[in-house]
Short mmCIF file of C-alpha atoms in Angstrom, two decimals:
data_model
loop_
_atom_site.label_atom_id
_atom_site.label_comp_id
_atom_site.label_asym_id
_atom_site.label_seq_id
_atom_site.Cartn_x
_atom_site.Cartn_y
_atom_site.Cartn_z
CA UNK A 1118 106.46 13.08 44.16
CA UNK A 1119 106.25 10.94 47.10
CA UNK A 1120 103.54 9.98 48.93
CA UNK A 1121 105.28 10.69 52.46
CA UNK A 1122 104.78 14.73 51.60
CA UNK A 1123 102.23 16.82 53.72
CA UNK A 1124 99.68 18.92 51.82
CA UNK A 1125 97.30 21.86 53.38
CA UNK A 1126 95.26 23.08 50.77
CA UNK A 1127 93.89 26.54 51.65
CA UNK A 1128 90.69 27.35 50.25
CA UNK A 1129 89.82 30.90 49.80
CA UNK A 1130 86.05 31.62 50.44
CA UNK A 1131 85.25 35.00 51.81
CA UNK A 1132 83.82 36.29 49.10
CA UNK A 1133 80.52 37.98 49.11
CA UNK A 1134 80.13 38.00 44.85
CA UNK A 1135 78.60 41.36 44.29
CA UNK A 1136 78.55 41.04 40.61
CA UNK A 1137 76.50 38.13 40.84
CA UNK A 1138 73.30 40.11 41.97
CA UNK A 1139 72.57 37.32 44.26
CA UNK A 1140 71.53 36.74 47.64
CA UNK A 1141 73.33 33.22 47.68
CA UNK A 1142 77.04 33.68 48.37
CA UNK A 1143 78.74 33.48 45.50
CA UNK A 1144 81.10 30.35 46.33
CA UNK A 1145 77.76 28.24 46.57
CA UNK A 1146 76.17 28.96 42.94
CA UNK A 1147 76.14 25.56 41.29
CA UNK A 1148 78.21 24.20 37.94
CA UNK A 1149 77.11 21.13 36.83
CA UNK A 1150 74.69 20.33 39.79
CA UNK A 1151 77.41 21.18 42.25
CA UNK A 1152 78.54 24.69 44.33
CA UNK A 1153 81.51 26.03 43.18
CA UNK A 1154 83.22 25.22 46.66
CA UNK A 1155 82.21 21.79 46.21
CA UNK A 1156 84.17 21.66 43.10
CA UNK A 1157 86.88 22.41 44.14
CA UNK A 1158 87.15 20.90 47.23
CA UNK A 1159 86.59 17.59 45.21
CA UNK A 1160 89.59 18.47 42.83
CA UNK A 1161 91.75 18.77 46.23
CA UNK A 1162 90.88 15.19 47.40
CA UNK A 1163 91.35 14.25 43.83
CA UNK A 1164 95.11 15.43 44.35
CA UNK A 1165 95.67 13.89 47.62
CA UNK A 1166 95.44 16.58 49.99
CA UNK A 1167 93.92 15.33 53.27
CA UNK A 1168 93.78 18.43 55.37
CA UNK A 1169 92.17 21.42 54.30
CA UNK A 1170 91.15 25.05 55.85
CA UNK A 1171 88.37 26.85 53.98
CA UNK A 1172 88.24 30.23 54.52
CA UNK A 1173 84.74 31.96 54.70
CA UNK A 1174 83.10 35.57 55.30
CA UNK A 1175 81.76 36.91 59.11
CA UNK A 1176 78.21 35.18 58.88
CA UNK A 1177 78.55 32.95 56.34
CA UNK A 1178 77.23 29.75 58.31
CA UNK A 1179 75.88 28.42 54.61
CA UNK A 1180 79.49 28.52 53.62
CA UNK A 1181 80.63 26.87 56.48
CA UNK A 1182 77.95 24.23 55.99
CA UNK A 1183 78.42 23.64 52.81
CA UNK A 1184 82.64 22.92 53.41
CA UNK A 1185 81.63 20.25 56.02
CA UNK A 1186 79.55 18.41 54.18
CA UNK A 1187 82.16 18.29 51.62
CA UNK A 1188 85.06 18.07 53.30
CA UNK A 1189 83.54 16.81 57.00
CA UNK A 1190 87.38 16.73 58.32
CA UNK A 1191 88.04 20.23 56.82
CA UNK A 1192 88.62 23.48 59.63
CA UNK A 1193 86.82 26.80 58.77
CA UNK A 1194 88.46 30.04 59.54
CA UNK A 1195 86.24 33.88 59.59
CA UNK A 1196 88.26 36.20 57.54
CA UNK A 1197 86.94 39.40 59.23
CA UNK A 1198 88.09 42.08 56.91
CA UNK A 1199 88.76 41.82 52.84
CA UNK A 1200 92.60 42.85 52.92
CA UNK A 1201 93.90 41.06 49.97
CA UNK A 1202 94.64 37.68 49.12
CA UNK A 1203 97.75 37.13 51.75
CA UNK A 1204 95.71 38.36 54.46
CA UNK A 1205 93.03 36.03 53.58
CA UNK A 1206 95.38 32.95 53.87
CA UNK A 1207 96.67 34.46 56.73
CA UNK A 1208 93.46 33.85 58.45
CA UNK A 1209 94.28 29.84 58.36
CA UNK A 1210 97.64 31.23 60.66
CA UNK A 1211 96.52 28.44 62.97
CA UNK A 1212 96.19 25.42 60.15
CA UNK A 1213 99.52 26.65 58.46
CA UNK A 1214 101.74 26.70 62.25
CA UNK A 1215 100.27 23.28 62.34
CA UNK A 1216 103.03 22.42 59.70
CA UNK A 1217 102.95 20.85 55.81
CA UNK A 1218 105.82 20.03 53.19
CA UNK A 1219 103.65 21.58 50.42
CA UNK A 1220 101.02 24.83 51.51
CA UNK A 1221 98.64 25.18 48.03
CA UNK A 1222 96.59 28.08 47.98
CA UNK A 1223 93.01 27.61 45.69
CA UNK A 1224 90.06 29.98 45.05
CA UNK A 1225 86.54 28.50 45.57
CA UNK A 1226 85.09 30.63 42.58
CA UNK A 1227 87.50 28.73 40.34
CA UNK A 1228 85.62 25.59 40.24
CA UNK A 1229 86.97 23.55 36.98
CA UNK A 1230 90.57 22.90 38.46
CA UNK A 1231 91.62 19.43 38.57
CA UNK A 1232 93.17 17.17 40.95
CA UNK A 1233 96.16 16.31 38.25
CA UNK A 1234 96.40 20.66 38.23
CA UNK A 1235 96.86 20.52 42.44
CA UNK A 1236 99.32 17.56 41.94
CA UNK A 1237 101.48 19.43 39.28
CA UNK A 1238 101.66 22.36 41.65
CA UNK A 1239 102.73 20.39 44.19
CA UNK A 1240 105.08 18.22 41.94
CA UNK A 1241 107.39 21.94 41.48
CA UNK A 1242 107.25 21.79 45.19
CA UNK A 1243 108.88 18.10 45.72
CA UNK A 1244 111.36 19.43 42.42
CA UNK A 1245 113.31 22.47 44.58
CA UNK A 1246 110.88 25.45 43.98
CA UNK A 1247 110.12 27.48 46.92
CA UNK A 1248 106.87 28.85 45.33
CA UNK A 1249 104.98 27.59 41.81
CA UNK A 1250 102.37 29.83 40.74
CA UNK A 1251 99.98 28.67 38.11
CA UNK A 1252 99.60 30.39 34.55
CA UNK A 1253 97.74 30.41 31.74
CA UNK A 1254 98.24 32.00 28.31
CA UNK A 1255 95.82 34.26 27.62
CA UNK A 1256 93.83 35.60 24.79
CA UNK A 1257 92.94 38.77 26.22
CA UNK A 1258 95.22 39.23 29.48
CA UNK A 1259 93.19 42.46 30.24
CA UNK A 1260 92.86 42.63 33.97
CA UNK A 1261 94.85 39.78 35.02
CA UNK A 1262 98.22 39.86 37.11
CA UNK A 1263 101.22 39.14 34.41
CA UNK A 1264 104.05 36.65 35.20
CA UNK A 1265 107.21 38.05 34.62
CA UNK A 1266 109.51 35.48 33.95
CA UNK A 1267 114.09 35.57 33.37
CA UNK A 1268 115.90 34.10 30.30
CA UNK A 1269 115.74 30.40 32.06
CA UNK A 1270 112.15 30.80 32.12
CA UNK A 1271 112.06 30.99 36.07
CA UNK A 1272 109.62 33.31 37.82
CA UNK A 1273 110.51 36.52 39.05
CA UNK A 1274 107.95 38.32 40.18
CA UNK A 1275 103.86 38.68 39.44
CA UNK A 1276 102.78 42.44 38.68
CA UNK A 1277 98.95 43.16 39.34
CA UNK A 1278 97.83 45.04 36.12
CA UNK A 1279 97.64 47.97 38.17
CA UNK A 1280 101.04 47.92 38.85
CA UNK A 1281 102.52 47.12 35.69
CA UNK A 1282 104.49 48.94 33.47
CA UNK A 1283 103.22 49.21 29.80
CA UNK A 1284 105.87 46.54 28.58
CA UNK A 1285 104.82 44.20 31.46
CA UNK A 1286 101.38 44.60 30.53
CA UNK A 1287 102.18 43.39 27.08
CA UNK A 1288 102.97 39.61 28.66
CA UNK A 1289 100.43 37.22 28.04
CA UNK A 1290 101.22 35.10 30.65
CA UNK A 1291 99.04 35.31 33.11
CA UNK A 1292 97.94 34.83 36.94
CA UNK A 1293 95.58 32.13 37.11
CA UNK A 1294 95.91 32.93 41.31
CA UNK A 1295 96.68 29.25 42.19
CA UNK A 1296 99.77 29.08 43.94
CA UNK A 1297 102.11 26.22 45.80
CA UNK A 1298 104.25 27.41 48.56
CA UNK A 1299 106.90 25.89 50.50
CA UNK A 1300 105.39 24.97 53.77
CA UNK A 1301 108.26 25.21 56.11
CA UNK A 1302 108.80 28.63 55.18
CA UNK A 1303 105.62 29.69 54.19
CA UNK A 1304 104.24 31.34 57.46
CA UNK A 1305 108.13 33.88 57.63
CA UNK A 1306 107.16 34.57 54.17
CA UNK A 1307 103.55 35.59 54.44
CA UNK A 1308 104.38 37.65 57.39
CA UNK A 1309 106.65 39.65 54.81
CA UNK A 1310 103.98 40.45 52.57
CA UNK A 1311 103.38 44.50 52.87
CA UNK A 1312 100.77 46.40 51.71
CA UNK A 1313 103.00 49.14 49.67
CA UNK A 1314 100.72 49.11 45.94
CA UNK A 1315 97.72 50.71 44.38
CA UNK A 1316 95.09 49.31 46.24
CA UNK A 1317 97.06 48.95 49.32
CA UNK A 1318 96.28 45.49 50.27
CA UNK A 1319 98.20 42.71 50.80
CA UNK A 1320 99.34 40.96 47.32
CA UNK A 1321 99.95 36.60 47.83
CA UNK A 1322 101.72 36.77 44.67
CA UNK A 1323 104.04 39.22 46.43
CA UNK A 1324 105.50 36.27 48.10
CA UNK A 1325 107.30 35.32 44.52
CA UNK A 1326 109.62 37.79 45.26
CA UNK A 1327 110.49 37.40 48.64
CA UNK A 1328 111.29 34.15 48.31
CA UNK A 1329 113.82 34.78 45.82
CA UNK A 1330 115.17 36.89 48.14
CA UNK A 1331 115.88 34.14 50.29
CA UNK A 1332 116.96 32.34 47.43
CA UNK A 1333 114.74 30.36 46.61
CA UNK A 1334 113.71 29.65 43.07
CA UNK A 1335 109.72 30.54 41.96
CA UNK A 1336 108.40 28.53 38.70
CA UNK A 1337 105.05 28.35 36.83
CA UNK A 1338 102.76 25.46 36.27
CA UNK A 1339 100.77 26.07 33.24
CA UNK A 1340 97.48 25.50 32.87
CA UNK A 1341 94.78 25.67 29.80
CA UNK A 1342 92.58 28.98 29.71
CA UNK A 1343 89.38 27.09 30.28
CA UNK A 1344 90.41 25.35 33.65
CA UNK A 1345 91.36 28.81 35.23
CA UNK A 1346 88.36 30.59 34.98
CA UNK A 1347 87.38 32.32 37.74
CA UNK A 1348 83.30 32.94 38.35
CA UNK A 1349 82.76 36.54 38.73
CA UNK A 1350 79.12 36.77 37.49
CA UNK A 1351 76.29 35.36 35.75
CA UNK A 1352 78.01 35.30 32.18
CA UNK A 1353 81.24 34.12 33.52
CA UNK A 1354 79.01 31.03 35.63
CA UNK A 1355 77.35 30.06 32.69
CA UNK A 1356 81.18 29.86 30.54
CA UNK A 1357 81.83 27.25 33.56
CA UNK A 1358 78.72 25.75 33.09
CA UNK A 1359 79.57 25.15 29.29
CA UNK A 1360 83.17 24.03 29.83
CA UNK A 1361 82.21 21.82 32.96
CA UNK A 1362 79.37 19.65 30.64
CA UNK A 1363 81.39 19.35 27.80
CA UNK A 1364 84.18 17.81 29.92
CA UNK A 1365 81.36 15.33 31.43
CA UNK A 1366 79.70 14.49 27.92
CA UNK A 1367 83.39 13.84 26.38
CA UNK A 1368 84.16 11.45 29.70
CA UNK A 1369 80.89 9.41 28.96
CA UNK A 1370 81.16 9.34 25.38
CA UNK A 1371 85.00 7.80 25.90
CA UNK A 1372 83.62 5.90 28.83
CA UNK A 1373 80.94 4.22 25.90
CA UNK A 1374 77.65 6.19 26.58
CA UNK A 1375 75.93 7.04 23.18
CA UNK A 1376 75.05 10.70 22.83
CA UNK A 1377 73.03 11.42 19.39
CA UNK A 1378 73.10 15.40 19.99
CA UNK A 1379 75.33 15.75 23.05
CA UNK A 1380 75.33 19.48 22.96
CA UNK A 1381 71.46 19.33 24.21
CA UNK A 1382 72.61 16.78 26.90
CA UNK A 1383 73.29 18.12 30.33
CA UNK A 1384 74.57 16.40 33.30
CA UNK A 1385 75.95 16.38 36.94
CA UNK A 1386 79.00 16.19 38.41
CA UNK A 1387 78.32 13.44 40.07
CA UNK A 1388 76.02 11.20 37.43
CA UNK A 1389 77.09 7.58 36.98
CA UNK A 1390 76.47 6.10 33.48
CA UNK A 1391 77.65 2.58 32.44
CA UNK A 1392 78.45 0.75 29.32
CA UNK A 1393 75.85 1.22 26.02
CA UNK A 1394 73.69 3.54 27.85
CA UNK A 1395 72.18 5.62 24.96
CA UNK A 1396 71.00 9.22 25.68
CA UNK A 1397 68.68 10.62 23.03
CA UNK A 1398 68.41 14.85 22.66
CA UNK A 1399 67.42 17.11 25.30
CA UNK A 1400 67.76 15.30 27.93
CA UNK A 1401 68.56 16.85 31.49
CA UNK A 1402 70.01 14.58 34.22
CA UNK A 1403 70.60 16.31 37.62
CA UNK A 1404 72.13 15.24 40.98
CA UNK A 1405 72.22 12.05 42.29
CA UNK A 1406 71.51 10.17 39.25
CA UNK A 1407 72.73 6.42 38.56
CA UNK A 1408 72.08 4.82 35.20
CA UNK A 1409 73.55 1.33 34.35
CA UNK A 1410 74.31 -0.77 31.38
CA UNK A 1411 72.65 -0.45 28.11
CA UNK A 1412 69.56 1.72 29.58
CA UNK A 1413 67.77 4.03 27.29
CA UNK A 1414 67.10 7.52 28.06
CA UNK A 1415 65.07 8.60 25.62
CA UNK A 1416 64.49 12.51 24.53
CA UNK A 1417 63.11 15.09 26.28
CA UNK A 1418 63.68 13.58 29.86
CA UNK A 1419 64.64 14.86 33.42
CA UNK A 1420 66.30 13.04 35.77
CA UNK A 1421 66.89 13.72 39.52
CA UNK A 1422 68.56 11.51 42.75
CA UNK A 1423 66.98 8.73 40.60
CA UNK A 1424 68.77 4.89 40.09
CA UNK A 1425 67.90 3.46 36.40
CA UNK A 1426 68.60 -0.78 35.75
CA UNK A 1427 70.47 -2.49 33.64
CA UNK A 1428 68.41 -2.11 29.91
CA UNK A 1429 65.66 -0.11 31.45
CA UNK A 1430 63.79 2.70 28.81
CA UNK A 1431 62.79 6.11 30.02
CA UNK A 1432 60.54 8.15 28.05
CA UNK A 1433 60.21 10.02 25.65
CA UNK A 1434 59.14 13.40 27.94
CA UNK A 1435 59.50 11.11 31.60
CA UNK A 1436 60.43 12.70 34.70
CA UNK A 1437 62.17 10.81 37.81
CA UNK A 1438 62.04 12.55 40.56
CA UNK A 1439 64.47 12.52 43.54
CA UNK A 1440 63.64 8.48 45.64
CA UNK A 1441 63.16 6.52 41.96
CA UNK A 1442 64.56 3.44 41.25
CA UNK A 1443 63.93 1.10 38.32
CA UNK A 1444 65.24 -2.24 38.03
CA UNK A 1445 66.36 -4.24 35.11
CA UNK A 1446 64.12 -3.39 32.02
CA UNK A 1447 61.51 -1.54 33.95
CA UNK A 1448 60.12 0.76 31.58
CA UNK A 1449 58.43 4.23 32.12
CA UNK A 1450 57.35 5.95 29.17
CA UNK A 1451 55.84 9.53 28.26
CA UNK A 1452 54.79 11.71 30.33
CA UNK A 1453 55.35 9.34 33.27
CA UNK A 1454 56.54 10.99 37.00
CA UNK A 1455 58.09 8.41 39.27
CA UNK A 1456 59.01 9.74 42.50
CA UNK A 1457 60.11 7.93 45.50
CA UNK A 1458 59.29 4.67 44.38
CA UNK A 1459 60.43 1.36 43.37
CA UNK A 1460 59.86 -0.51 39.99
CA UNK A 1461 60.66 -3.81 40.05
CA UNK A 1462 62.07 -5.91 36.95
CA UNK A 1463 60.37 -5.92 34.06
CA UNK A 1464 57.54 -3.91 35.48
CA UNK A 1465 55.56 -1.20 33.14
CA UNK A 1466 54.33 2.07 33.47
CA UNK A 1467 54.14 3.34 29.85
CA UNK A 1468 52.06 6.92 29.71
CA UNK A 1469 50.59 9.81 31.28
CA UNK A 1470 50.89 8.25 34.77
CA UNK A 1471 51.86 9.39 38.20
CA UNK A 1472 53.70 6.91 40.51
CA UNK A 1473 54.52 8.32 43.94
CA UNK A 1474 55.91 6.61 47.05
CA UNK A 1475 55.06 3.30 45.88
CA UNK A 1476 56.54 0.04 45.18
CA UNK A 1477 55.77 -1.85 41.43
CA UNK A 1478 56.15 -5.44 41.82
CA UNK A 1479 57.77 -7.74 38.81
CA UNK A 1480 56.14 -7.37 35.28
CA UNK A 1481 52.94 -5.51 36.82
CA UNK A 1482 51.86 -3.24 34.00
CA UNK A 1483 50.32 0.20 35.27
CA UNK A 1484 47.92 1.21 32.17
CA UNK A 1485 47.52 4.75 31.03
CA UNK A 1486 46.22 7.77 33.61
CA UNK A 1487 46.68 5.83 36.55
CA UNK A 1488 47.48 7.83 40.11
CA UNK A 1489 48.72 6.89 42.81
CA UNK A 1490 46.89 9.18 45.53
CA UNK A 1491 49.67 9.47 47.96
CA UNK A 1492 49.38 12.88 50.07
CA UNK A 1493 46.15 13.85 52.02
CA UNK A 1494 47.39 17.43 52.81
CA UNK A 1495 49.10 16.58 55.87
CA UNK A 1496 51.19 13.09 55.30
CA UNK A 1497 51.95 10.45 52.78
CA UNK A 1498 50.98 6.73 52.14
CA UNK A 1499 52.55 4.10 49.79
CA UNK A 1500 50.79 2.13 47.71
CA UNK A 1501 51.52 -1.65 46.89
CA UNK A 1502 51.62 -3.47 43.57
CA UNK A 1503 52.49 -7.22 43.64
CA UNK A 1504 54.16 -8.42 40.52
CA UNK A 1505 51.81 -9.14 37.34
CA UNK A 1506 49.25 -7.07 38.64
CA UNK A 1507 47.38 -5.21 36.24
CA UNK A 1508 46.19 -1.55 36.73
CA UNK A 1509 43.76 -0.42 34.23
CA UNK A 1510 43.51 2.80 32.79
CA UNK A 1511 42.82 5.93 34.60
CA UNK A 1512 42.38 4.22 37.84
CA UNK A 1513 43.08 5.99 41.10
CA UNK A 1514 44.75 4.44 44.03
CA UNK A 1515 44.09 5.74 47.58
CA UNK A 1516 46.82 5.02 49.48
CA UNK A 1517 47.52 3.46 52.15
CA UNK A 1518 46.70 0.59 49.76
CA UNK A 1519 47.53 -2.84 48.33
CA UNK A 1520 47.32 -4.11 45.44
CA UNK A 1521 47.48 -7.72 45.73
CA UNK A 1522 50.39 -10.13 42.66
CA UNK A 1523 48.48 -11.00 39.87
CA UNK A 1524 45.29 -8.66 40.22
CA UNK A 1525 43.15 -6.88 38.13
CA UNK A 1526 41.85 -3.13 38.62
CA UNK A 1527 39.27 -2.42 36.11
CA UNK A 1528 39.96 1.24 34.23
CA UNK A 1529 38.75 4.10 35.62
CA UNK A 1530 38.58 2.24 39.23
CA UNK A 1531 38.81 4.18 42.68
CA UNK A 1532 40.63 1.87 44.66
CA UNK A 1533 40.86 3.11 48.94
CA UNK A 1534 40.89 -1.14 50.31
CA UNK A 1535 43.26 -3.84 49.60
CA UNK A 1536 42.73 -5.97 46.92
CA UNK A 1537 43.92 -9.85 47.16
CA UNK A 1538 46.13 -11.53 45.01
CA UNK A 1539 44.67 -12.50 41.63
CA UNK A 1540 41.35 -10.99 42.17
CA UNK A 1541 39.28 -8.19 39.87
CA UNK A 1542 38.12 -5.17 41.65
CA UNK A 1543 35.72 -2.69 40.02
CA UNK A 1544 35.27 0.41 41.63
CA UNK A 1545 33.28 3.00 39.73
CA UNK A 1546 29.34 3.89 39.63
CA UNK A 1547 27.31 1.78 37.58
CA UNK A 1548 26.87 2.41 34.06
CA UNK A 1549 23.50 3.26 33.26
CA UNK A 1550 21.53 3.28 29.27
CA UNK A 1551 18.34 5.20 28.58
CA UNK A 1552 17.11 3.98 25.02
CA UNK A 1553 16.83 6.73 22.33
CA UNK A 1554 17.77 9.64 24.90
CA UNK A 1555 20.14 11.30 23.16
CA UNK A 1556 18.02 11.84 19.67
CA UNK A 1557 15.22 13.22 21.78
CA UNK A 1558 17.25 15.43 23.38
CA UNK A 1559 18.86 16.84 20.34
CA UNK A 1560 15.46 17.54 19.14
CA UNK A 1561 13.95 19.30 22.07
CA UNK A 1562 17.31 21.63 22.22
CA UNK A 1563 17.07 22.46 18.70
CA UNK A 1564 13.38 23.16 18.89
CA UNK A 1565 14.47 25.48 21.97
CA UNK A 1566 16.94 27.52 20.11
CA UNK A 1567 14.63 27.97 17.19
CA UNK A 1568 12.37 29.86 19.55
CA UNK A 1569 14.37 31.35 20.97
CA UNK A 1570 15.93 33.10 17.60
CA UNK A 1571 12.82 33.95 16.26
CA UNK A 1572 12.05 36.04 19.94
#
């Protein structure tokens, strides 16, 4: 195909999602840490496509919002009324007169389309075909609009189901909705498009046959099952949910991430694992997440907008939050929270710790039950650790504070002032023995409850 063709991809998003019980739209429930729209719209820079019209409901600013930060160069067009498909892309009129070689036509609630899908459609374009719907073959065509098809295998026609005879209805190839449309002749051939069926709106795939009226030849692209499915509702979100992650745990695995039980893996659409990274079971990695080379992520972890160094260990039962970055074999261990904070090289913060907006210097070690204090109710402080400091046990840092390199904080320390460099601060009351206490207190409260039972 050559690169000198013009693409507008046309991005239906008008609809409201009933089925979904929801009060988001349903364009903008997330697969795989990402809104359906957003899926898609990556697939269509994937293929190329450069300009781009989404088409959204009356009041759907989130929509709209959610397209632009996408697809910033993208237009947005209200589809006022819910007319059928054609009138729908019709709503773009103004985007389509602007003129394109190759006019694709994609469905945001279809979000596991690829790029390679896009460029295939377009490929039929750059062969002859006037229009190239995409199929799929499938294993219970219930519902979905049939491709009828001549002896040479070219399209003639797409009959809704409720339009189909009983022998059409029989064809398992189906209408995935997807559809590639000569762009020179595309707006005279939506303008065709009547209204003349059982639910009386207007059809897209109606435009099959009017271009072989003009003679022009229709084909199908066929697609797999899986990549086609359209989101309806809950059930149908979580199928995409389960084909999206095993496509992203097959890509790491071939990409030479080590997955001991990758069905209880889950990640993001837009995670970034490198070489010998091993991820141990049940281990959830959301948005924004960056791990390099031969890191550890060890089970029972969550992972958000969080940047992990080269050999770094995580866990067992950690939690980065969204702001944490470790550097080169940091290590965080259980029941750790990092959030928008730095760990330097080497540094360690091993169990049942909170670290929060804060910077770890080099090989500091943070011991057990440390805090750092970093929200008064109103705003929030950092807290400084040079490198080799040395935070003992259930210590609490007030922040604003500093921790000076190479110092010592005794355990169970309430730190609120700086401490220099190299220096041991204590602060905690001072410990206090009474000789033989406890046995005479034992005795008194026993002598107590006797009297007391024999009242």
């Amino acid at each position: 195909m050559s690169s000198s063709r013009k693409a507008l991809a046309i991005v239906l998003a008008a609809g409201e999602g009933t089925r979904m019980k929801s009060d988001t739209p349903k364009v903008l429930h997330q697969v795989a840490g990402r809104s359906m729209l957003a899926h898609v719209l990556a697939a269509v820079a994937e293929a190329g496509v450069e300009t781009i019209a989404v088409v959204v409901g009356p009041g759907r600013e989130d929509v709209t919002a959610e397209a632009l930060k996408r697809a910033p160069h993208a237009q947005t067009f209200v589809q006022a009324e819910r007319l059928g498909t054609a009138h729908a892309v019709l709503a773009a009129r103004a985007a389509i007169a602007a003129g394109c070689d190759d006019l694709l036509v994609l469905f945001a609630d279809t979000p596991l389309v690829t790029g390679a899908t896009i460029r295939a459609l377009r490929e039929a374009l750059a062969a002859g075909a006037g229009v190239a719907a995409l199929g799929f073959s499938a294993a219970d065509p219930f519902g979905y609009g049939r491709l009828l098809q001549d002896e040479a295998g070219r399209l003639v026609a797409i009959r809704e189901e409720k339009d189909a005879s009983a022998a059409e209805r029989a064809i398992r190839l189906c209408n995935a909705g997807l559809m590639a449309i000569d762009g020179a002749a595309a707006a005279d051939w939506l303008g065709q498009i009547g209204n003349s069926n059982a639910k009386g709106e207007f059809y897209l795939t109606d435009i099959v046959e009017i271009a072989r009226a003009c003679g022009r030849e229709a084909r199908v692209v066929v697609a797999d099952e899986t990549e086609v499915l359209g989101v309806n509702d809950r059930i149908q979100l979580a199928q995409a949910e389960a084909v999206a992650q095993n496509r992203l745990r097959r890509a790491a695995m071939a990409a030479g991430v080590t997955m001991i039980a990758p069905e209880t893996v889950f990640l993001s659409a837009d995670t970034v694992l490198g070489r010998d990274v091993t991820i141990e079971p049940h281990v959830v990695i959301g948005p924004g997440v960056s791990i390099a080379d031969k890191a550890v992520i060890h089970a029972f972890s969550h992972l958000e907008g969080a940047s992990v160094g080269q050999g770094a260990t995580i866990g067992p039962f950690a939690r980065l939050r969204p702001g944490a970055a470790l550097a080169e074999a940091a290590k965080v261990g259980n029941f750790v929270e990092i959030k928008n904070a730095n760990v330097a090289k080497g540094a360690k913060v091993n169990h049942l710790t909170y670290i929060g907006d804060a910077d770890i210097g080099a090989n500091a070690n943070i011991g057990a039950g440390t805090i750092t204090c970093n929200y008064d109710g109103f705003f929030k402080y950092r807290t400084e650790i040079g490198e080799n400091a040395f935070i003992g046990s259930n210590s609490a840092l007030v922040a604003p504070v500093k921790i000076g390199a190479g110092a010592y904080v005794g355990s169970g320390s309430v730190v609120t002032k700086d401490v220099r460099g190299d220096a041991l601060v204590v602060a905690r009351g001072r410990q206090m023995e009474k000789a033989g206490w406890a046995a005479s207190f034992r005795a008194i409260q026993a002598e107590r409850k006797a009297a007391a039972k024999k009242s």
